[in-house]
Amino acid sequence: MQALAMHLGNPSQRLVQNCLWTLRNLSDAGTKVDGLEGLLQSLVQVLSSTDVNVVTCAAGILSNLTCNNQRNKVTVCQVGGVDALVRTIIYADSREEISEPAVCALRHLTSRHVEAEMAQNSVRLNYGIQVIVKLLHPPSRWPLVKAVIGLIRNLALCPANHGPLRDHGAIHHLVRLLMRAFPETQRQQRSSVASTGSQQASGAYADGGVRMEEIVEGTVGALHILARESHNRVIIRSQNVIPIFVQLLFNEIENIQRVAAGVLCELAADKEGAEMIEQEGATAPLTELLHSRNEGVATYAAAVLFRMSEDKPQEYKKRLSMELTNSLLREDTNLWNNADFGMGPDLQVMTRYQ
């Protein structure tokens, strides 16, 4: 890979393109290779090429090489990769073969490494938030939408991004996507029960091989982080989406239970939110989830119940306290405060390109 990188500055466009195609095919297996600093810098530079094929390849390679590799993430950030990727997305316009890998690379750069916060700020400072939120609109296909949802979640980890995300309609579009995906997952579940007699998490697929459960988990996960800010909570409460969050507590998929309990935990920070959650019948499923084997699910459930109990009689609080103590003995209850049992490793399926 290092040898191929040496030719990326060659005046022959044909040679550069062949090197890039080869690097792209190698890059899905190259995430553990060291000494790629020169290659990463060259890739960031060629993002400014006017050749669509060159930019497509460079974005795809950067996406693969920054997947779960902290050193490569830091290097790309330090050589101006965030700015270059934002510009690439702006200029890509409707070319999803460019915008999808560029968004995936940005999603990797905005989480789980020492320069992540700088990257989150840099997207905003380079006027990237508006164009990124716009990619949630049709005609974007589901693979791109899924990548954008993950990027918005990461951007929301930076408090300074909450206002711009809100102003450009991110909350509205995330809720719209959730309300589109959630009925599909329910329909699939009913179909599965009718045909096999049991619920199965096989999933309803959209175009591009994206499961609707992934869209549900992604949108709720992003709303969870956005709900840390009080103005955002007001908007989320007004979107009539709390009933869906409560329904998701019954979902068979633990990750969906976790993000649903997480967003309810944030919404319960306000009295109005806590009352709405209780009115939707959340107490029973939350109490059940106290016994979940998943630490994040159990802790968020406990936090929601705790916040919902603040205006309750002392006797009720005492009983709840005993219940929480019994079920969370294995937990570190300090995790309740602004915990982030967030998405695990970078959710990027790397592909070998022909």
Short mmCIF file of C-alpha atoms in Angstrom, two decimals:
data_model
loop_
_atom_site.label_atom_id
_atom_site.label_comp_id
_atom_site.label_asym_id
_atom_site.label_seq_id
_atom_site.Cartn_x
_atom_site.Cartn_y
_atom_site.Cartn_z
CA MET A 1 0.00 0.00 0.00
CA GLN A 2 2.88 2.34 0.79
CA ALA A 3 4.43 1.58 -2.61
CA LEU A 4 1.19 2.35 -4.42
CA ALA A 5 0.84 5.58 -2.45
CA MET A 6 4.12 6.84 -3.94
CA HIS A 7 2.49 7.05 -7.38
CA LEU A 8 -0.58 9.10 -6.45
CA GLY A 9 1.18 12.31 -7.48
CA ASN A 10 2.11 10.96 -10.92
CA PRO A 11 1.09 13.16 -13.88
CA SER A 12 -0.50 10.13 -15.59
CA GLN A 13 -4.17 10.08 -14.58
CA ARG A 14 -4.43 6.50 -15.81
CA LEU A 15 -1.67 5.35 -13.46
CA VAL A 16 -3.16 7.29 -10.53
CA GLN A 17 -6.58 5.77 -11.18
CA ASN A 18 -5.24 2.21 -11.38
CA CYS A 19 -3.31 2.72 -8.14
CA LEU A 20 -6.44 4.03 -6.44
CA TRP A 21 -8.61 1.12 -7.61
CA THR A 22 -6.00 -1.32 -6.30
CA LEU A 23 -5.73 0.56 -3.00
CA ARG A 24 -9.50 0.55 -2.67
CA ASN A 25 -9.59 -3.23 -3.08
CA LEU A 26 -6.80 -3.61 -0.53
CA SER A 27 -8.13 -1.07 1.96
CA ASP A 28 -10.79 -3.32 3.50
CA ALA A 29 -7.96 -5.60 4.67
CA GLY A 30 -5.55 -2.77 5.48
CA THR A 31 -7.05 -1.37 8.66
CA LYS A 32 -4.32 -2.98 10.80
CA VAL A 33 -1.41 -1.87 8.58
CA ASP A 34 0.97 0.67 10.14
CA GLY A 35 2.89 3.45 8.45
CA LEU A 36 0.11 4.76 6.22
CA GLU A 37 0.52 8.43 7.13
CA GLY A 38 1.86 9.34 3.68
CA LEU A 39 -0.94 7.49 1.92
CA LEU A 40 -3.61 9.14 4.07
CA GLN A 41 -2.19 12.60 3.36
CA SER A 42 -2.12 11.88 -0.38
CA LEU A 43 -5.71 10.63 -0.30
CA VAL A 44 -6.88 13.83 1.41
CA GLN A 45 -5.08 15.84 -1.27
CA VAL A 46 -6.62 13.95 -4.21
CA LEU A 47 -10.13 14.58 -2.83
CA SER A 48 -9.78 17.97 -4.55
CA SER A 49 -9.42 16.29 -7.97
CA THR A 50 -11.93 17.17 -10.69
CA ASP A 51 -12.04 13.51 -11.76
CA VAL A 52 -15.16 11.86 -10.29
CA ASN A 53 -13.56 8.38 -10.32
CA VAL A 54 -10.50 9.60 -8.44
CA VAL A 55 -12.59 11.30 -5.75
CA THR A 56 -14.90 8.26 -5.43
CA CYS A 57 -11.93 5.95 -4.89
CA ALA A 58 -10.15 8.28 -2.45
CA ALA A 59 -13.30 8.70 -0.32
CA GLY A 60 -13.87 4.93 -0.25
CA ILE A 61 -10.28 4.21 0.80
CA LEU A 62 -10.42 6.85 3.56
CA SER A 63 -13.69 5.36 4.79
CA ASN A 64 -12.18 1.88 5.03
CA LEU A 65 -8.84 2.92 6.54
CA THR A 66 -10.48 5.05 9.27
CA CYS A 67 -12.82 2.24 10.35
CA ASN A 68 -11.92 1.24 13.94
CA ASN A 69 -8.36 2.56 13.54
CA GLN A 70 -7.60 5.39 15.97
CA ARG A 71 -4.15 6.17 14.56
CA ASN A 72 -5.49 6.62 11.04
CA LYS A 73 -8.38 8.75 12.33
CA VAL A 74 -5.97 11.10 14.11
CA THR A 75 -3.71 11.32 11.05
CA VAL A 76 -6.57 12.18 8.68
CA CYS A 77 -7.83 14.86 11.09
CA GLN A 78 -4.36 16.38 11.43
CA VAL A 79 -3.84 16.70 7.66
CA GLY A 80 -7.14 18.53 7.09
CA GLY A 81 -9.24 15.50 6.21
CA VAL A 82 -12.42 16.73 7.87
CA ASP A 83 -12.46 20.00 5.90
CA ALA A 84 -11.66 18.14 2.66
CA LEU A 85 -14.42 15.56 3.22
CA VAL A 86 -17.01 18.27 3.97
CA ARG A 87 -16.05 20.05 0.73
CA THR A 88 -16.27 16.72 -1.11
CA ILE A 89 -19.83 16.15 0.15
CA ILE A 90 -20.84 19.70 -0.83
CA TYR A 91 -19.44 19.29 -4.36
CA ALA A 92 -20.74 15.72 -4.76
CA ASP A 93 -24.28 17.06 -5.04
CA SER A 94 -26.43 14.05 -6.04
CA ARG A 95 -23.55 11.61 -6.66
CA GLU A 96 -24.09 9.08 -3.87
CA GLU A 97 -21.09 7.02 -5.00
CA ILE A 98 -19.04 9.94 -3.60
CA SER A 99 -21.20 11.25 -0.76
CA GLU A 100 -21.83 7.87 0.91
CA PRO A 101 -18.15 6.90 1.50
CA ALA A 102 -17.33 10.52 2.39
CA VAL A 103 -20.10 10.58 5.02
CA CYS A 104 -18.93 7.19 6.34
CA ALA A 105 -15.37 8.52 6.67
CA LEU A 106 -16.65 11.60 8.54
CA ARG A 107 -18.71 9.35 10.80
CA HIS A 108 -15.54 7.46 11.73
CA LEU A 109 -13.55 10.67 12.25
CA THR A 110 -16.17 12.14 14.61
CA SER A 111 -16.07 9.39 17.23
CA ARG A 112 -13.83 7.34 19.49
CA HIS A 113 -10.40 8.96 19.19
CA VAL A 114 -8.54 11.89 20.75
CA GLU A 115 -9.29 14.34 17.91
CA ALA A 116 -13.01 13.43 17.66
CA GLU A 117 -14.26 16.61 19.34
CA MET A 118 -12.12 18.73 17.04
CA ALA A 119 -13.62 16.87 14.07
CA GLN A 120 -17.17 17.42 15.37
CA ASN A 121 -16.50 21.16 15.64
CA SER A 122 -14.74 21.27 12.29
CA VAL A 123 -17.78 19.93 10.43
CA ARG A 124 -19.82 22.85 11.78
CA LEU A 125 -17.12 25.45 11.15
CA ASN A 126 -16.85 24.31 7.52
CA TYR A 127 -20.61 24.76 7.00
CA GLY A 128 -21.14 21.02 6.79
CA ILE A 129 -24.17 20.58 9.04
CA GLN A 130 -26.72 22.03 6.60
CA VAL A 131 -25.58 19.89 3.67
CA ILE A 132 -25.36 16.76 5.86
CA VAL A 133 -28.90 17.16 7.23
CA LYS A 134 -30.13 17.77 3.68
CA LEU A 135 -28.91 14.27 2.75
CA LEU A 136 -31.68 12.82 4.95
CA HIS A 137 -34.18 14.06 2.33
CA PRO A 138 -35.29 12.05 -0.69
CA PRO A 139 -33.93 10.97 -3.11
CA SER A 140 -31.09 9.72 -0.87
CA ARG A 141 -31.05 5.92 -0.76
CA TRP A 142 -31.11 4.01 2.53
CA PRO A 143 -27.34 3.21 2.75
CA LEU A 144 -26.55 6.93 2.55
CA VAL A 145 -29.38 7.81 4.95
CA LYS A 146 -28.10 5.25 7.46
CA ALA A 147 -24.58 6.71 7.28
CA VAL A 148 -25.90 10.27 7.71
CA ILE A 149 -27.94 9.26 10.77
CA GLY A 150 -24.79 7.87 12.41
CA LEU A 151 -22.83 11.01 11.56
CA ILE A 152 -25.56 13.26 13.02
CA ARG A 153 -25.46 11.24 16.23
CA ASN A 154 -21.71 11.82 16.49
CA LEU A 155 -22.04 15.53 15.69
CA ALA A 156 -24.63 15.82 18.48
CA LEU A 157 -22.00 14.68 21.01
CA CYS A 158 -20.62 18.23 20.66
CA PRO A 159 -22.93 20.68 22.53
CA ALA A 160 -22.05 23.51 20.12
CA ASN A 161 -23.64 21.52 17.28
CA HIS A 162 -27.07 21.18 18.93
CA GLY A 163 -28.32 24.60 17.82
CA PRO A 164 -27.27 24.27 14.15
CA LEU A 165 -28.61 20.70 13.94
CA ARG A 166 -31.92 21.90 15.37
CA ASP A 167 -32.06 24.98 13.13
CA HIS A 168 -31.51 22.89 9.99
CA GLY A 169 -34.32 20.48 10.89
CA ALA A 170 -32.34 17.42 11.98
CA ILE A 171 -34.84 16.48 14.71
CA HIS A 172 -37.81 16.74 12.35
CA HIS A 173 -36.13 14.57 9.72
CA LEU A 174 -34.97 11.94 12.23
CA VAL A 175 -38.51 11.68 13.60
CA ARG A 176 -39.91 11.43 10.06
CA LEU A 177 -37.54 8.55 9.26
CA LEU A 178 -38.37 6.82 12.55
CA MET A 179 -42.10 7.09 11.84
CA ARG A 180 -41.48 5.58 8.42
CA ALA A 181 -39.25 2.72 9.60
CA PHE A 182 -41.06 1.74 12.83
CA PRO A 183 -44.31 0.52 11.17
CA GLU A 184 -42.20 -1.54 8.74
CA THR A 185 -40.51 -3.36 11.61
CA GLN A 186 -43.89 -4.00 13.27
CA ARG A 187 -45.33 -5.33 10.01
CA GLN A 188 -42.32 -7.63 9.62
CA GLN A 189 -42.72 -8.88 13.20
CA ARG A 190 -46.40 -9.65 12.71
CA SER A 191 -45.60 -11.45 9.47
CA SER A 192 -42.89 -13.48 11.22
CA VAL A 193 -45.22 -14.45 14.07
CA ALA A 194 -47.94 -15.46 11.60
CA SER A 195 -45.61 -17.65 9.54
CA THR A 196 -43.37 -19.19 12.25
CA GLY A 197 -45.24 -18.62 15.49
CA SER A 198 -42.36 -16.66 17.00
CA GLN A 199 -40.75 -13.24 16.75
CA GLN A 200 -37.52 -13.25 14.78
CA ALA A 201 -35.08 -10.40 14.29
CA SER A 202 -34.48 -11.16 10.60
CA GLY A 203 -35.67 -7.67 9.72
CA ALA A 204 -37.44 -5.79 7.00
CA TYR A 205 -35.00 -4.79 4.27
CA ALA A 206 -35.08 -1.61 2.24
CA ASP A 207 -33.07 -0.96 -0.91
CA GLY A 208 -29.31 -1.29 -0.55
CA GLY A 209 -29.55 -4.08 2.02
CA VAL A 210 -30.34 -1.78 4.96
CA ARG A 211 -32.64 -3.26 7.60
CA MET A 212 -35.40 -1.05 8.97
CA GLU A 213 -34.33 -2.07 12.48
CA GLU A 214 -31.02 -0.32 11.75
CA ILE A 215 -32.86 2.87 10.82
CA VAL A 216 -34.97 2.64 14.00
CA GLU A 217 -31.89 2.10 16.18
CA GLY A 218 -29.95 4.86 14.43
CA THR A 219 -32.66 7.52 14.55
CA VAL A 220 -33.54 6.84 18.19
CA GLY A 221 -29.84 6.79 19.09
CA ALA A 222 -29.33 10.20 17.46
CA LEU A 223 -32.44 11.62 19.15
CA HIS A 224 -31.11 10.28 22.47
CA ILE A 225 -27.96 12.41 22.15
CA LEU A 226 -29.88 15.44 20.87
CA ALA A 227 -32.28 15.16 23.82
CA ARG A 228 -29.47 16.12 26.20
CA GLU A 229 -30.28 19.75 25.31
CA SER A 230 -33.41 21.35 26.78
CA HIS A 231 -34.65 23.12 23.60
CA ASN A 232 -34.30 19.87 21.68
CA ARG A 233 -36.34 18.03 24.31
CA VAL A 234 -39.21 20.50 23.84
CA ILE A 235 -39.23 19.81 20.09
CA ILE A 236 -39.03 16.03 20.54
CA ARG A 237 -41.92 16.10 23.03
CA SER A 238 -44.03 18.00 20.50
CA GLN A 239 -43.46 15.42 17.73
CA ASN A 240 -45.80 12.76 19.20
CA VAL A 241 -42.94 10.26 19.19
CA ILE A 242 -42.86 9.26 22.88
CA PRO A 243 -45.44 6.46 22.25
CA ILE A 244 -42.99 4.92 19.75
CA PHE A 245 -40.11 5.12 22.24
CA VAL A 246 -42.25 3.31 24.83
CA GLN A 247 -43.26 0.65 22.30
CA LEU A 248 -39.59 0.08 21.49
CA LEU A 249 -38.96 -0.96 25.11
CA PHE A 250 -40.74 -4.21 24.16
CA ASN A 251 -38.46 -4.80 21.15
CA GLU A 252 -36.57 -8.10 20.99
CA ILE A 253 -33.32 -6.36 19.97
CA GLU A 254 -31.29 -5.20 23.00
CA ASN A 255 -29.64 -2.31 21.18
CA ILE A 256 -33.07 -0.90 20.31
CA GLN A 257 -34.21 -1.31 23.93
CA ARG A 258 -31.06 0.54 25.01
CA VAL A 259 -31.48 3.58 22.76
CA ALA A 260 -35.22 3.76 23.56
CA ALA A 261 -34.55 3.69 27.31
CA GLY A 262 -31.74 6.21 26.74
CA VAL A 263 -33.88 8.80 24.98
CA LEU A 264 -36.65 8.35 27.57
CA CYS A 265 -34.04 8.91 30.29
CA GLU A 266 -33.18 12.31 28.78
CA LEU A 267 -36.83 13.27 28.15
CA ALA A 268 -37.71 12.36 31.76
CA ALA A 269 -35.34 15.09 32.97
CA ASP A 270 -38.23 17.55 32.48
CA LYS A 271 -41.46 17.20 34.45
CA GLU A 272 -43.55 17.44 31.26
CA GLY A 273 -41.55 14.64 29.67
CA ALA A 274 -41.74 12.41 32.74
CA GLU A 275 -45.53 12.82 32.86
CA MET A 276 -45.93 12.02 29.15
CA ILE A 277 -43.78 8.91 29.50
CA GLU A 278 -45.82 7.68 32.46
CA GLN A 279 -49.10 8.36 30.63
CA GLU A 280 -47.92 6.10 27.80
CA GLY A 281 -47.70 3.16 30.22
CA ALA A 282 -43.91 2.99 30.41
CA THR A 283 -43.69 1.99 34.09
CA ALA A 284 -44.33 -1.73 33.54
CA PRO A 285 -41.82 -2.32 30.70
CA LEU A 286 -39.20 -0.14 32.43
CA THR A 287 -39.59 -2.13 35.65
CA GLU A 288 -39.16 -5.33 33.63
CA LEU A 289 -36.01 -3.94 31.99
CA LEU A 290 -34.40 -3.38 35.41
CA HIS A 291 -33.59 -7.09 35.21
CA SER A 292 -32.05 -6.91 31.72
CA ARG A 293 -28.67 -8.59 31.29
CA ASN A 294 -27.60 -5.53 29.30
CA GLU A 295 -26.04 -3.03 31.72
CA GLY A 296 -26.97 -0.02 29.61
CA VAL A 297 -30.62 -1.06 29.29
CA ALA A 298 -30.99 -1.72 33.03
CA THR A 299 -29.27 1.50 34.06
CA TYR A 300 -31.26 3.73 31.71
CA ALA A 301 -34.51 2.03 32.81
CA ALA A 302 -33.62 2.69 36.44
CA ALA A 303 -32.83 6.33 35.70
CA VAL A 304 -36.16 6.88 33.91
CA LEU A 305 -38.11 5.32 36.80
CA PHE A 306 -36.13 7.39 39.29
CA ARG A 307 -36.88 10.63 37.43
CA MET A 308 -40.55 9.71 36.99
CA SER A 309 -40.86 9.20 40.77
CA GLU A 310 -39.76 12.69 41.80
CA ASP A 311 -43.31 13.98 42.39
CA LYS A 312 -44.57 10.73 43.89
CA PRO A 313 -45.45 10.10 47.59
CA GLN A 314 -42.61 9.13 49.91
CA GLU A 315 -43.91 5.56 50.31
CA TYR A 316 -43.78 5.03 46.53
CA LYS A 317 -40.24 6.41 46.38
CA LYS A 318 -39.18 4.07 49.18
CA ARG A 319 -40.56 1.00 47.38
CA LEU A 320 -38.93 2.08 44.12
CA SER A 321 -35.62 2.68 45.86
CA MET A 322 -35.67 -0.86 47.25
CA GLU A 323 -36.52 -2.27 43.82
CA LEU A 324 -33.67 -0.35 42.19
CA THR A 325 -31.22 -1.38 44.89
CA ASN A 326 -32.12 -5.05 44.52
CA SER A 327 -31.91 -5.11 40.74
CA LEU A 328 -28.88 -2.88 40.25
CA LEU A 329 -26.49 -4.28 42.84
CA ARG A 330 -24.16 -5.25 40.03
CA GLU A 331 -24.33 -1.78 38.47
CA ASP A 332 -22.29 1.32 39.02
CA THR A 333 -25.15 3.75 39.64
CA ASN A 334 -22.87 6.70 38.89
CA LEU A 335 -23.40 5.74 35.27
CA TRP A 336 -26.86 7.31 35.50
CA ASN A 337 -25.48 10.80 35.09
CA ASN A 338 -25.18 11.57 31.39
CA ALA A 339 -24.15 8.02 30.60
CA ASP A 340 -23.45 7.16 26.99
CA PHE A 341 -23.86 3.46 26.32
CA GLY A 342 -23.48 4.47 22.73
CA MET A 343 -22.90 2.70 19.49
CA GLY A 344 -19.99 0.30 19.58
CA PRO A 345 -17.22 0.17 16.99
CA ASP A 346 -17.61 2.14 13.78
CA LEU A 347 -20.63 0.66 12.03
CA GLN A 348 -19.05 0.33 8.63
CA VAL A 349 -19.25 -2.83 6.56
CA MET A 350 -16.15 -2.74 4.41
CA THR A 351 -16.54 -3.96 0.86
CA ARG A 352 -14.03 -5.31 -1.62
CA TYR A 353 -14.59 -3.33 -4.79
CA GLN A 354 -14.06 -4.82 -8.23
#
